[in-house]
Amino acid sequence: MLEDLKKQVLEANLELPKRNLVIYTWGNVSAIDRKTGLVVIKPSGVPYEDLKLEDFPVLDLEGNKIEGKLNPSSDTLTHLELYKAFPGIGGIVHTHSPWCTIWAQAGKPIPVLGTTHADYFYGEIPVTRKLTAQEIVNEYEKNTGNVIVETFKNLDPNNVPGVLVSGHGPFNWGENAHQAVENAVIMETVARMAYYTQTLSREANPLDSHLLDKHFLRKHGANAYYGQNTKEQK
Ligand SMILES: O=C(CO)[C@@H](O)[C@H](O)COP(=O)(O)O
């Protein structure tokens, strides 16, 4: 089981440079086994081309290292806070992919300007508030996770599988590491499309809520709570 999880996380990490989401050793992917609560994450600072299965640190949700010689990613505590707060997710990815990072640095959420976005994210892609000086100085990575969880207090992370950390970059998640990376690739594409849409037309408006429902629901099923609009449709 743990070996399968390591294989999944290795493959998902190798997708990041392949999909042009990272350069050098930027970014990281992790996954969790919900039965044991064990997390496998990319080792810190290792070039993607040098990653080997035996390199992957294994931790518990409190951050105690169970296995692995190398140090876990510097973003580990952020991943762990998200696994604790979002029980439905099985994999997380963080990158500095350029288009999402541009929106994160501008401190702006990505509006739903088209059906491509609506197929994967039920609403705008939110941006967190900035961390306070205190939150940066003390437990920065843990607080980065906390500010993401705070951003989702009225949002379902299963319906919006990503966020922009203000001044930093994107975090995405999914049922497993592969789906988390797929959501990261899609969010990077949507970020670029939204940037150019707004450049072309300052009047570009967020999608009509019925169209948003239609596109998101037909892909993700009508069981989850999607807000007032969907209830009106029933
Ligand atoms: O967000 C950051 C740095 O700001 C990280 O994503 C690094 O880019 C990768 O760190 P490791 O996972 O190698 O520790």
Short mmCIF file of C-alpha atoms and ligand atoms in Angstrom, two decimals:
data_model
loop_
_atom_site.label_atom_id
_atom_site.label_comp_id
_atom_site.label_asym_id
_atom_site.label_seq_id
_atom_site.Cartn_x
_atom_site.Cartn_y
_atom_site.Cartn_z
CA MET A 1 0.00 0.00 0.00
CA LEU A 2 2.66 2.52 1.04
CA GLU A 3 4.82 1.50 -1.95
CA ASP A 4 1.86 2.11 -4.26
CA LEU A 5 1.37 5.55 -2.70
CA LYS A 6 5.07 6.38 -3.17
CA LYS A 7 4.81 5.30 -6.83
CA GLN A 8 1.74 7.51 -7.31
CA VAL A 9 3.52 10.50 -5.73
CA LEU A 10 6.72 9.92 -7.75
CA GLU A 11 4.74 9.77 -11.02
CA ALA A 12 2.69 12.87 -10.09
CA ASN A 13 5.83 14.85 -9.20
CA LEU A 14 7.41 13.93 -12.54
CA GLU A 15 4.34 15.34 -14.28
CA LEU A 16 5.13 18.86 -12.99
CA PRO A 17 8.17 19.59 -15.25
CA LYS A 18 6.55 17.58 -18.06
CA ARG A 19 3.53 19.91 -17.96
CA ASN A 20 5.71 23.03 -17.61
CA LEU A 21 4.30 23.85 -14.17
CA VAL A 22 7.75 24.10 -12.54
CA ILE A 23 11.43 24.81 -13.21
CA TYR A 24 14.43 23.49 -11.23
CA THR A 25 13.19 22.09 -7.87
CA TRP A 26 10.20 24.38 -7.50
CA GLY A 27 6.91 22.82 -6.43
CA ASN A 28 5.91 19.60 -4.71
CA VAL A 29 3.24 16.88 -4.72
CA SER A 30 2.02 14.70 -1.85
CA ALA A 31 -0.65 12.06 -1.23
CA ILE A 32 -2.27 10.53 1.85
CA ASP A 33 -3.44 7.04 2.76
CA ARG A 34 -6.65 7.88 4.65
CA LYS A 35 -6.70 4.43 6.32
CA THR A 36 -3.36 4.92 8.06
CA GLY A 37 -3.15 8.75 7.99
CA LEU A 38 0.35 8.46 6.45
CA VAL A 39 1.48 11.12 3.95
CA VAL A 40 4.12 10.68 1.23
CA ILE A 41 5.66 13.94 -0.06
CA LYS A 42 8.42 15.08 -2.39
CA PRO A 43 11.83 15.39 -0.67
CA SER A 44 13.02 19.00 -0.39
CA GLY A 45 15.39 20.44 -2.99
CA VAL A 46 15.84 17.27 -5.08
CA PRO A 47 15.90 17.81 -8.87
CA TYR A 48 12.95 16.02 -10.47
CA GLU A 49 15.21 14.00 -12.74
CA ASP A 50 17.00 12.58 -9.68
CA LEU A 51 13.91 11.51 -7.73
CA LYS A 52 13.84 7.85 -6.68
CA LEU A 53 11.11 5.91 -4.85
CA GLU A 54 13.28 5.33 -1.80
CA ASP A 55 13.85 9.11 -1.49
CA PHE A 56 10.24 9.91 -0.55
CA PRO A 57 9.71 10.85 3.11
CA VAL A 58 6.67 9.36 4.86
CA LEU A 59 5.07 11.37 7.69
CA ASP A 60 2.06 11.22 9.97
CA LEU A 61 -0.44 14.10 10.10
CA GLU A 62 1.42 15.64 13.04
CA GLY A 63 4.54 15.93 10.87
CA ASN A 64 6.52 13.11 12.53
CA LYS A 65 8.77 11.39 10.00
CA ILE A 66 8.04 7.66 9.82
CA GLU A 67 10.37 6.78 6.93
CA GLY A 68 12.97 8.28 4.57
CA LYS A 69 16.47 9.72 4.88
CA LEU A 70 15.80 13.02 3.08
CA ASN A 71 14.02 16.10 4.43
CA PRO A 72 10.39 16.48 3.37
CA SER A 73 9.35 19.46 1.20
CA SER A 74 9.59 22.89 2.84
CA ASP A 75 5.82 23.18 2.25
CA THR A 76 5.01 19.99 4.18
CA LEU A 77 3.17 21.69 7.06
CA THR A 78 0.91 23.46 4.56
CA HIS A 79 0.01 20.12 2.95
CA LEU A 80 -0.68 18.57 6.38
CA GLU A 81 -3.02 21.41 7.44
CA LEU A 82 -5.05 20.87 4.25
CA TYR A 83 -5.26 17.08 4.74
CA LYS A 84 -6.55 17.66 8.29
CA ALA A 85 -9.13 20.27 7.23
CA PHE A 86 -10.32 18.73 3.94
CA PRO A 87 -11.12 15.04 4.64
CA GLY A 88 -12.29 14.41 1.05
CA ILE A 89 -8.93 15.04 -0.60
CA GLY A 90 -6.22 12.47 -1.25
CA GLY A 91 -3.50 14.45 -3.04
CA ILE A 92 -2.09 18.01 -3.02
CA VAL A 93 0.20 19.93 -5.37
CA HIS A 94 1.92 23.27 -4.96
CA THR A 95 3.74 25.05 -7.80
CA HIS A 96 4.79 28.54 -8.88
CA SER A 97 3.20 28.07 -12.31
CA PRO A 98 3.50 31.51 -13.94
CA TRP A 99 -0.10 32.41 -14.78
CA CYS A 100 -1.56 31.36 -11.41
CA THR A 101 1.36 33.05 -9.66
CA ILE A 102 0.66 36.29 -11.56
CA TRP A 103 -2.93 36.30 -10.19
CA ALA A 104 -1.65 35.33 -6.70
CA GLN A 105 0.93 38.15 -6.73
CA ALA A 106 -1.77 40.60 -7.83
CA GLY A 107 -3.92 39.36 -4.93
CA LYS A 108 -6.84 38.80 -7.31
CA PRO A 109 -9.25 35.83 -7.53
CA ILE A 110 -9.74 34.30 -10.99
CA PRO A 111 -13.33 35.01 -12.09
CA VAL A 112 -15.43 32.42 -13.96
CA LEU A 113 -15.29 34.00 -17.41
CA GLY A 114 -16.12 30.89 -19.43
CA THR A 115 -17.39 27.32 -19.50
CA THR A 116 -13.86 25.88 -19.56
CA HIS A 117 -13.41 27.23 -16.02
CA ALA A 118 -16.95 26.17 -15.03
CA ASP A 119 -16.27 22.55 -16.05
CA TYR A 120 -13.76 22.21 -13.21
CA PHE A 121 -14.24 24.97 -10.64
CA TYR A 122 -17.68 25.82 -9.25
CA GLY A 123 -17.14 29.56 -9.00
CA GLU A 124 -14.22 31.95 -8.91
CA ILE A 125 -10.83 30.56 -7.87
CA PRO A 126 -10.26 32.34 -4.56
CA VAL A 127 -7.17 34.17 -3.35
CA THR A 128 -6.26 34.08 0.34
CA ARG A 129 -5.74 37.16 2.45
CA LYS A 130 -2.14 38.13 3.06
CA LEU A 131 -0.45 36.57 6.06
CA THR A 132 0.24 38.94 8.93
CA ALA A 133 3.84 39.66 9.95
CA GLN A 134 3.26 37.50 13.05
CA GLU A 135 1.97 34.60 10.90
CA ILE A 136 5.02 34.88 8.64
CA VAL A 137 7.56 35.01 11.45
CA ASN A 138 5.99 32.19 13.44
CA GLU A 139 5.07 28.88 11.75
CA TYR A 140 4.88 30.36 8.23
CA GLU A 141 4.11 27.08 6.40
CA LYS A 142 1.47 26.00 8.93
CA ASN A 143 -0.14 29.45 8.74
CA THR A 144 -0.14 29.27 4.94
CA GLY A 145 -2.29 26.17 5.36
CA ASN A 146 -4.48 27.88 7.95
CA VAL A 147 -5.16 30.89 5.70
CA ILE A 148 -6.21 28.52 2.89
CA VAL A 149 -8.59 26.70 5.26
CA GLU A 150 -9.94 30.08 6.41
CA THR A 151 -10.57 31.03 2.75
CA PHE A 152 -12.70 27.88 2.38
CA LYS A 153 -14.86 28.35 5.46
CA ASN A 154 -17.91 28.92 3.19
CA LEU A 155 -16.65 26.97 0.18
CA ASP A 156 -16.58 23.23 -0.55
CA PRO A 157 -12.98 22.25 -1.53
CA ASN A 158 -14.42 19.37 -3.56
CA ASN A 159 -16.17 21.92 -5.78
CA VAL A 160 -13.24 24.34 -6.03
CA PRO A 161 -10.07 22.18 -6.09
CA GLY A 162 -7.57 25.02 -5.91
CA VAL A 163 -6.59 28.33 -4.35
CA LEU A 164 -4.16 31.20 -4.89
CA VAL A 165 -2.04 32.03 -1.83
CA SER A 166 -1.67 35.81 -1.92
CA GLY A 167 1.84 36.88 -2.89
CA HIS A 168 2.96 33.27 -3.26
CA GLY A 169 1.31 30.86 -5.69
CA PRO A 170 -1.27 28.12 -6.33
CA PHE A 171 -2.19 25.04 -4.33
CA ASN A 172 -4.43 22.39 -5.89
CA TRP A 173 -5.85 19.11 -4.64
CA GLY A 174 -7.94 16.14 -5.75
CA GLU A 175 -8.96 12.57 -4.89
CA ASN A 176 -5.35 11.50 -5.46
CA ALA A 177 -1.99 12.98 -6.53
CA HIS A 178 -2.71 12.54 -10.25
CA GLN A 179 -6.05 14.36 -10.05
CA ALA A 180 -4.40 17.14 -8.00
CA VAL A 181 -1.84 17.67 -10.78
CA GLU A 182 -4.58 17.56 -13.44
CA ASN A 183 -6.42 20.32 -11.52
CA ALA A 184 -3.18 22.31 -11.35
CA VAL A 185 -2.67 22.08 -15.13
CA ILE A 186 -6.29 23.12 -15.73
CA MET A 187 -6.08 26.02 -13.25
CA GLU A 188 -2.88 27.28 -14.90
CA THR A 189 -4.63 27.14 -18.31
CA VAL A 190 -7.73 28.91 -16.96
CA ALA A 191 -5.54 31.57 -15.31
CA ARG A 192 -3.86 32.36 -18.65
CA MET A 193 -7.20 32.42 -20.51
CA ALA A 194 -8.74 34.72 -17.90
CA TYR A 195 -5.78 37.11 -18.06
CA TYR A 196 -6.06 37.50 -21.85
CA THR A 197 -9.88 37.62 -21.77
CA GLN A 198 -9.73 40.59 -19.41
CA THR A 199 -6.95 42.18 -21.47
CA LEU A 200 -9.10 41.85 -24.62
CA SER A 201 -12.28 43.03 -22.97
CA ARG A 202 -12.48 44.87 -19.66
CA GLU A 203 -16.26 44.27 -19.87
CA ALA A 204 -15.90 40.48 -19.77
CA ASN A 205 -18.37 39.34 -17.11
CA PRO A 206 -18.54 36.24 -14.93
CA LEU A 207 -20.64 33.44 -16.44
CA ASP A 208 -24.40 33.35 -15.94
CA SER A 209 -25.07 31.17 -12.87
CA HIS A 210 -27.28 28.75 -14.83
CA LEU A 211 -24.49 28.11 -17.33
CA LEU A 212 -22.05 27.66 -14.43
CA ASP A 213 -24.41 25.09 -12.89
CA LYS A 214 -24.98 23.31 -16.20
CA HIS A 215 -21.27 22.89 -16.91
CA PHE A 216 -20.10 22.05 -13.42
CA LEU A 217 -23.02 19.73 -12.58
CA ARG A 218 -22.88 17.69 -15.79
CA LYS A 219 -19.25 16.81 -14.99
CA HIS A 220 -19.45 16.46 -11.23
CA GLY A 221 -22.94 15.11 -10.60
CA ALA A 222 -25.82 16.81 -8.85
CA ASN A 223 -25.36 15.25 -5.39
CA ALA A 224 -23.10 17.82 -3.82
CA TYR A 225 -24.49 21.10 -2.56
CA TYR A 226 -24.07 23.71 -5.31
CA GLY A 227 -25.84 26.63 -3.80
CA GLN A 228 -29.17 28.41 -4.30
CA ASN A 229 -29.14 28.48 -8.13
CA THR A 230 -29.18 24.72 -8.47
CA LYS A 231 -31.97 24.39 -5.91
CA GLU A 232 -34.07 26.87 -8.00
CA GLN A 233 -33.55 24.60 -11.04
CA LYS A 234 -35.03 21.52 -9.33
O1 LIG B 1 7.04 27.50 -2.39
C1 LIG B 1 8.22 27.14 -2.39
C2 LIG B 1 9.27 28.15 -2.13
O2 LIG B 1 8.64 29.41 -2.00
C3 LIG B 1 8.55 25.71 -2.66
O3 LIG B 1 7.54 25.18 -3.52
C4 LIG B 1 9.87 25.46 -3.36
O4 LIG B 1 9.79 25.97 -4.66
C5 LIG B 1 10.10 23.95 -3.39
O5 LIG B 1 10.51 23.59 -2.12
P1 LIG B 1 10.77 22.04 -1.76
O6 LIG B 1 9.50 21.28 -1.96
O7 LIG B 1 11.84 21.53 -2.71
O8 LIG B 1 11.24 22.09 -0.33
#
